[in-house]
Coordinates of N, CA and C in Angstrom, one line a residue:
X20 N -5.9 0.1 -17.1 CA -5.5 1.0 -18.2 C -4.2 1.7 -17.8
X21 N -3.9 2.5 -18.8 CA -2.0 3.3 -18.4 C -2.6 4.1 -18.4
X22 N -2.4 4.9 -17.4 CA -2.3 6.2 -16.6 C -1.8 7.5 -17.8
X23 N -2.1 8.9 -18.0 CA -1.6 9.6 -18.9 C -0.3 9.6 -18.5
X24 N 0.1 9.3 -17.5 CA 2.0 9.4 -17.5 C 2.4 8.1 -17.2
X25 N 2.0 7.4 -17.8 CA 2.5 6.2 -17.9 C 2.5 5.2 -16.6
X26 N 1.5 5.6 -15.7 CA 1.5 4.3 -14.5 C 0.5 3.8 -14.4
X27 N 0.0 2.7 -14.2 CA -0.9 2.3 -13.8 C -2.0 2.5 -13.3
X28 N -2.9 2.9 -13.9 CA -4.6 3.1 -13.2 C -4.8 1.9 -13.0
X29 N -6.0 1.8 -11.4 CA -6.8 0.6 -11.9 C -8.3 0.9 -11.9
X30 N -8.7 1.6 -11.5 CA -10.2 2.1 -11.3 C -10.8 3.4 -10.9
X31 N -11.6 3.4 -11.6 CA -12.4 5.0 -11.3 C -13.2 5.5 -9.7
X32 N -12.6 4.9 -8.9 CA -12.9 4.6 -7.8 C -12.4 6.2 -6.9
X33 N -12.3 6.4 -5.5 CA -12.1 7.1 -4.6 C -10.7 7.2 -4.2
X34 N -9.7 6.1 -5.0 CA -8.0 6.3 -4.5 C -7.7 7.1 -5.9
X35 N -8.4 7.4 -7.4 CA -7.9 7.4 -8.3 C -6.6 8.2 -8.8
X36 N -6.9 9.4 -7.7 CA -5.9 10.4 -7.6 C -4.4 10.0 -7.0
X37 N -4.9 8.8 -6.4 CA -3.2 8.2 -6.0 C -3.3 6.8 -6.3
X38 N -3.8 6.6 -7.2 CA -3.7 4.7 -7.7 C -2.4 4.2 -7.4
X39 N -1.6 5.1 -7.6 CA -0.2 5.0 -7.3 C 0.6 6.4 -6.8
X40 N 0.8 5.7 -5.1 CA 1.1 7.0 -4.6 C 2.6 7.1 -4.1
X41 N 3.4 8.2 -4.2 CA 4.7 7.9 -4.0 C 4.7 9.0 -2.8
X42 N 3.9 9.6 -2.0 CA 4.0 10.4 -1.0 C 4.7 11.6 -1.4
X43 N 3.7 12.3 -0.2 CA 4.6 13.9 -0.4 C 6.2 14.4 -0.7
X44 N 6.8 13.8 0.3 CA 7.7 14.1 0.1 C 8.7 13.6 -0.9
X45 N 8.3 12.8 -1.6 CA 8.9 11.7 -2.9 C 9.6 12.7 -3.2
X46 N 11.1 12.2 -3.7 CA 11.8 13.4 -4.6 C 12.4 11.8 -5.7
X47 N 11.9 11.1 -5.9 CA 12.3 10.4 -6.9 C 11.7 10.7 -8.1
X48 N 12.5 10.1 -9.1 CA 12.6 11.0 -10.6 C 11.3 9.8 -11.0
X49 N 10.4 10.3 -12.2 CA 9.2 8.9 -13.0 C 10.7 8.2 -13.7
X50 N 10.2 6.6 -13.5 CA 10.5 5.6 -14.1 C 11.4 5.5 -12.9
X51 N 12.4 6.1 -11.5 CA 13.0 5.3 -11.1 C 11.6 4.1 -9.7
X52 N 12.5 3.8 -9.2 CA 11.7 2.8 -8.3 C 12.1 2.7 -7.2
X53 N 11.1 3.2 -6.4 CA 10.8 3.6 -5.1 C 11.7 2.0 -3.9
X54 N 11.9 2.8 -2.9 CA 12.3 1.8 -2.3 C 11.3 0.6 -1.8
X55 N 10.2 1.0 -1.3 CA 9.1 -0.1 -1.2 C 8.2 0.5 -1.6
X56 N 7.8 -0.7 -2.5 CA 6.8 -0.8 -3.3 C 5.3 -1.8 -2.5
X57 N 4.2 -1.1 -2.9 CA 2.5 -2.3 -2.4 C 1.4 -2.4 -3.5
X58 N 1.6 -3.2 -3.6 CA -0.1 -2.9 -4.0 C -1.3 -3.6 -2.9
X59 N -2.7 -2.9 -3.2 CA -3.2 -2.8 -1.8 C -4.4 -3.6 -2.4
X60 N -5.0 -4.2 -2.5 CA -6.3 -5.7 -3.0 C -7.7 -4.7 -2.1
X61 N -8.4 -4.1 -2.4 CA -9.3 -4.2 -2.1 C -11.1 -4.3 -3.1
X62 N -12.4 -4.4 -2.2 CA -13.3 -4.6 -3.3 C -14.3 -3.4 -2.7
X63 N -14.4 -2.3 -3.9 CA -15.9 -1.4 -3.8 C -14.4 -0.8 -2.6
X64 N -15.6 0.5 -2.5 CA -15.5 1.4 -2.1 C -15.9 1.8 -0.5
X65 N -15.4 0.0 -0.1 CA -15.8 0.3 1.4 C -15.2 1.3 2.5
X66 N -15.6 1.1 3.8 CA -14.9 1.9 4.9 C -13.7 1.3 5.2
X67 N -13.9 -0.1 5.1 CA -12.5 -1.0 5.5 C -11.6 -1.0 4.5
X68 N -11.8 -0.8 2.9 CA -11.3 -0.3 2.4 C -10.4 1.0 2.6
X69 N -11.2 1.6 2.7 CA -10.6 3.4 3.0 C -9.6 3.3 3.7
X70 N -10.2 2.5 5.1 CA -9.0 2.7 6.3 C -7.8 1.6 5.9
X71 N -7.8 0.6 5.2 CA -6.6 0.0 5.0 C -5.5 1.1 4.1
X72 N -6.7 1.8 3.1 CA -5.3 2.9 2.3 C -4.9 4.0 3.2
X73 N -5.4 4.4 4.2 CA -5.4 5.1 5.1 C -4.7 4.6 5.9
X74 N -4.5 3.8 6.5 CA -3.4 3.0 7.8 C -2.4 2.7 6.8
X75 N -2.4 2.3 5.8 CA -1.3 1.8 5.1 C -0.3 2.9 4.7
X76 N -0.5 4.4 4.3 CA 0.0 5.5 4.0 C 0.4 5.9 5.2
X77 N -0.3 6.1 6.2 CA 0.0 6.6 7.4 C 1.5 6.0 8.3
X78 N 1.4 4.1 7.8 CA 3.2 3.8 8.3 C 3.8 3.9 7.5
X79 N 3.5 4.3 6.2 CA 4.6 4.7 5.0 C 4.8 5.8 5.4
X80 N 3.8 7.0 6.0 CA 4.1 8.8 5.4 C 5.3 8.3 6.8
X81 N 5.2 7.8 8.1 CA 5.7 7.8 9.4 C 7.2 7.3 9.4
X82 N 7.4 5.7 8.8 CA 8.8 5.4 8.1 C 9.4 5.3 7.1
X83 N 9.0 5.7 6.2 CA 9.6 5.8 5.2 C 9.1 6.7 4.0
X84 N 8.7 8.0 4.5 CA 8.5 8.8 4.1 C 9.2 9.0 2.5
X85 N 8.1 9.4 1.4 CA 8.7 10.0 -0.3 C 9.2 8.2 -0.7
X86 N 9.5 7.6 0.0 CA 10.3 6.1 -0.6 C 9.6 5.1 -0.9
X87 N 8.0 5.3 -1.2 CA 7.3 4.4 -1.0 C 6.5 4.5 -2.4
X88 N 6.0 3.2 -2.7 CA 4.8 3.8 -3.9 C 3.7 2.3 -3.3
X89 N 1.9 3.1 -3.9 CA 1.0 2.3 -3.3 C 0.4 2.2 -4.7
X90 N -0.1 0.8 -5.3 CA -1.0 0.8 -5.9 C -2.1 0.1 -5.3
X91 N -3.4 0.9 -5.6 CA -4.5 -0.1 -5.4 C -5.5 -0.4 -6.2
X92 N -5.8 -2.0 -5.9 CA -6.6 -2.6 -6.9 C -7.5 -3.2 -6.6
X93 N -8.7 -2.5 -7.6 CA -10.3 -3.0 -6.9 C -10.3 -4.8 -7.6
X94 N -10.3 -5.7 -7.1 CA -10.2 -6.9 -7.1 C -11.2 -7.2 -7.8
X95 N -12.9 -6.9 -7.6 CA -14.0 -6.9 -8.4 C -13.6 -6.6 -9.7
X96 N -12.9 -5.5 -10.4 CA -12.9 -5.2 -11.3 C -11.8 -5.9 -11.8
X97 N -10.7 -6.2 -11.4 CA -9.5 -6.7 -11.9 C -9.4 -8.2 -11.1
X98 N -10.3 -9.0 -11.4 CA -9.4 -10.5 -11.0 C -8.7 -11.0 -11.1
X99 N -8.1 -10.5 -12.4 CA -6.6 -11.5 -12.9 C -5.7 -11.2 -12.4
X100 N -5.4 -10.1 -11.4 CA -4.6 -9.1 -11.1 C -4.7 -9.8 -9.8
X101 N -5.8 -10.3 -9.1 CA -6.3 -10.9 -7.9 C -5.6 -12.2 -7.7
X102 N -6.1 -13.2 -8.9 CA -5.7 -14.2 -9.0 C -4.5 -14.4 -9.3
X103 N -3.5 -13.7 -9.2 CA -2.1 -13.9 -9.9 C -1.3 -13.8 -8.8
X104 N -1.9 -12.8 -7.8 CA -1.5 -12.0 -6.5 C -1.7 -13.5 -5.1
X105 N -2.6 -14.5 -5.9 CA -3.0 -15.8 -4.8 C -3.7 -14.6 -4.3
X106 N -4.9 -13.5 -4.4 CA -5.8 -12.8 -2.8 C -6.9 -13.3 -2.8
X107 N -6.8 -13.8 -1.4 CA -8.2 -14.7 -1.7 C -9.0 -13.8 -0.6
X108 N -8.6 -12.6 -0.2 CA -9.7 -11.9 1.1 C -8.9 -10.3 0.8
X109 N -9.9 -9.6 1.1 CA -9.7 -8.2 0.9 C -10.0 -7.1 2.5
X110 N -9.2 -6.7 2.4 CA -7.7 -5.8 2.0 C -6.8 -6.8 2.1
X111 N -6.4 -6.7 1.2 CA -4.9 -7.7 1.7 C -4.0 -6.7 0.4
X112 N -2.6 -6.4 1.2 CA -1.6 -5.3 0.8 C -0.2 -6.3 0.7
X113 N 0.4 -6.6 -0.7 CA 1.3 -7.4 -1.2 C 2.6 -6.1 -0.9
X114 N 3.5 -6.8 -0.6 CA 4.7 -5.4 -0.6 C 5.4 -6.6 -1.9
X115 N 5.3 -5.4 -2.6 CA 5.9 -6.1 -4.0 C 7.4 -6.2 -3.9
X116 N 8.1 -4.8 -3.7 CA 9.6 -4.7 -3.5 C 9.9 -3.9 -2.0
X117 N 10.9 -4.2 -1.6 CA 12.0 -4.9 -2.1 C 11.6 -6.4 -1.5
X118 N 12.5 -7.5 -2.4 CA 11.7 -8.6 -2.4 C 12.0 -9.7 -0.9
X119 N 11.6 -10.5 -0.3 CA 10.8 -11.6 -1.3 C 9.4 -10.6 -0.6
X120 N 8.4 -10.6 -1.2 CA 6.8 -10.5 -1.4 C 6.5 -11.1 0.0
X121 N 5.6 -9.9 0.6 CA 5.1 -10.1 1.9 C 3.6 -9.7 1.7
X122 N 2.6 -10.3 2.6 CA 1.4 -10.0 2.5 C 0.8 -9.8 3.8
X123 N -0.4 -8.6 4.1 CA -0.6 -8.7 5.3 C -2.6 -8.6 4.9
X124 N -3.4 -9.1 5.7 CA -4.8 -9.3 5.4 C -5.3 -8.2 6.3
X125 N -6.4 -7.6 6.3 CA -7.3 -6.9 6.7 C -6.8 -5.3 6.8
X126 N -7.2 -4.8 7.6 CA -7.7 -2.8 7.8 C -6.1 -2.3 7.9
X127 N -5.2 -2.9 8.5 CA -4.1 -2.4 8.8 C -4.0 -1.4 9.9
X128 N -4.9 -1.3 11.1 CA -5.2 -0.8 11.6 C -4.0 -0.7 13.3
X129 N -3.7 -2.5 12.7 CA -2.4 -2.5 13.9 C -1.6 -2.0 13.9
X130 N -0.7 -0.6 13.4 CA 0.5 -0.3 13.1 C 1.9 -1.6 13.0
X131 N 2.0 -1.6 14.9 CA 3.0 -2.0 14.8 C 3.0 -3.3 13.9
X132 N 1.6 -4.7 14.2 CA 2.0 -5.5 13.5 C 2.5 -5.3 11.9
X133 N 1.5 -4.1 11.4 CA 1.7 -4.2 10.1 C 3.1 -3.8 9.8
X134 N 3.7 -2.9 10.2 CA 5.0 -2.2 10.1 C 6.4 -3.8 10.0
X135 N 6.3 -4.8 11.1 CA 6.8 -5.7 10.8 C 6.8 -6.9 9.8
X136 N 4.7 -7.1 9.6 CA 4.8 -8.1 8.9 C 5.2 -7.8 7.4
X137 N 4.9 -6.3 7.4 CA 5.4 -5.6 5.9 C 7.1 -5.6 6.0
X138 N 7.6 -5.8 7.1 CA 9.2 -5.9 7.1 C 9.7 -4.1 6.6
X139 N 8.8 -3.2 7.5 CA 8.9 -1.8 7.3 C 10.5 -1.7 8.2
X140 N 11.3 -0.6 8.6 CA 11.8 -0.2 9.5 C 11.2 -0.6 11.0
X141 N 12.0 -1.1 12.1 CA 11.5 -1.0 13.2 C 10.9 0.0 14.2
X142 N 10.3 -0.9 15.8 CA 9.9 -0.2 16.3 C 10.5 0.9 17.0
X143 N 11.8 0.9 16.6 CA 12.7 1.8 17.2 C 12.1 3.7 16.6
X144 N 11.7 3.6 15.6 CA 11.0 4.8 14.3 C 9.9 4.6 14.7
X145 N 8.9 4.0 15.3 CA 7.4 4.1 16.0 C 7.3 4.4 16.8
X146 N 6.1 5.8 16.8 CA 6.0 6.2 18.0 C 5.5 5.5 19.1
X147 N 5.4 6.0 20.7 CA 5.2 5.1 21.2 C 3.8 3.8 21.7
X148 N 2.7 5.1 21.0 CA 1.5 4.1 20.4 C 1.6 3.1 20.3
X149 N 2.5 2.6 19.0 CA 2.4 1.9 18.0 C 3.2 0.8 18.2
X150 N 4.5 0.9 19.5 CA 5.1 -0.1 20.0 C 4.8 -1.2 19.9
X151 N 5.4 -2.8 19.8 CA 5.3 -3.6 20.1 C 6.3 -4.2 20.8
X152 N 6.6 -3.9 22.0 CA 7.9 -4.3 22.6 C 7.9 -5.6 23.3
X153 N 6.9 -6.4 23.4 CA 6.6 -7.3 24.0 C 7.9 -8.5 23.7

């Protein structure tokens, strides 16, 4: 359904308050578009759910802080949305823009891989946790 200001809801679920989140510090105007864009595939209300929107906000708040927007979609409820996306396993987090379309599977709990397979800014901007310098 459309959101009262015009964005996308997809479920009455536990993200609903940020179905689509552009982070704190967003200073982008509604209707422009965020530098990277996701939507996030998960099903129910699990813990690996949680932690995928959770690790996934966490390398957005870290690189690319306000520039980001997350939609997430309960796959259960929305197949078509599933099936259009090719997800065949959940979490799986599509970076919609900027293009071409990257996808990464599970919790997102790796930082660094996820930071590159999302084609985020480098490890140069991670702390040193989250390194992959190998």
């Amino acid at each position: 359904m459309l959101g009262h200001d015009g964005w996308w809801l997809v479920s009455d679920a536990w993200w609903d308050r940020a179905a689509l989140t552009r982070g704190p510090g967003a200073t982008k105007a509604r209707g422009q578009v965020a530098d990277f864009s996701f939507r996030l595939f998960v099903v129910g209300q699990t813990e690996r759910s949680q932690a995928a929107w959770t690790n996934l906000r966490t390398v957005c708040e870290r690189l690319v802080p306000g520039r980001y927007e997350i939609e997430v979609v309960d796959a259960a409820e929305h197949p078509e949305l599933a099936a259009e996306q090719r997800v065949l396993a959940t979490p799986t987090v599509v970076r919609i823009a900027p293009g071409p379309q990257r996808r990464v599977v599970g919790d997102l709990s790796d930082h660094s891989r996820t930071t590159a397979a999302l084609g985020l800014p480098g490890n140069a901007e991670l702390p040193p946790e989250w390194r992959c310098d190998s």
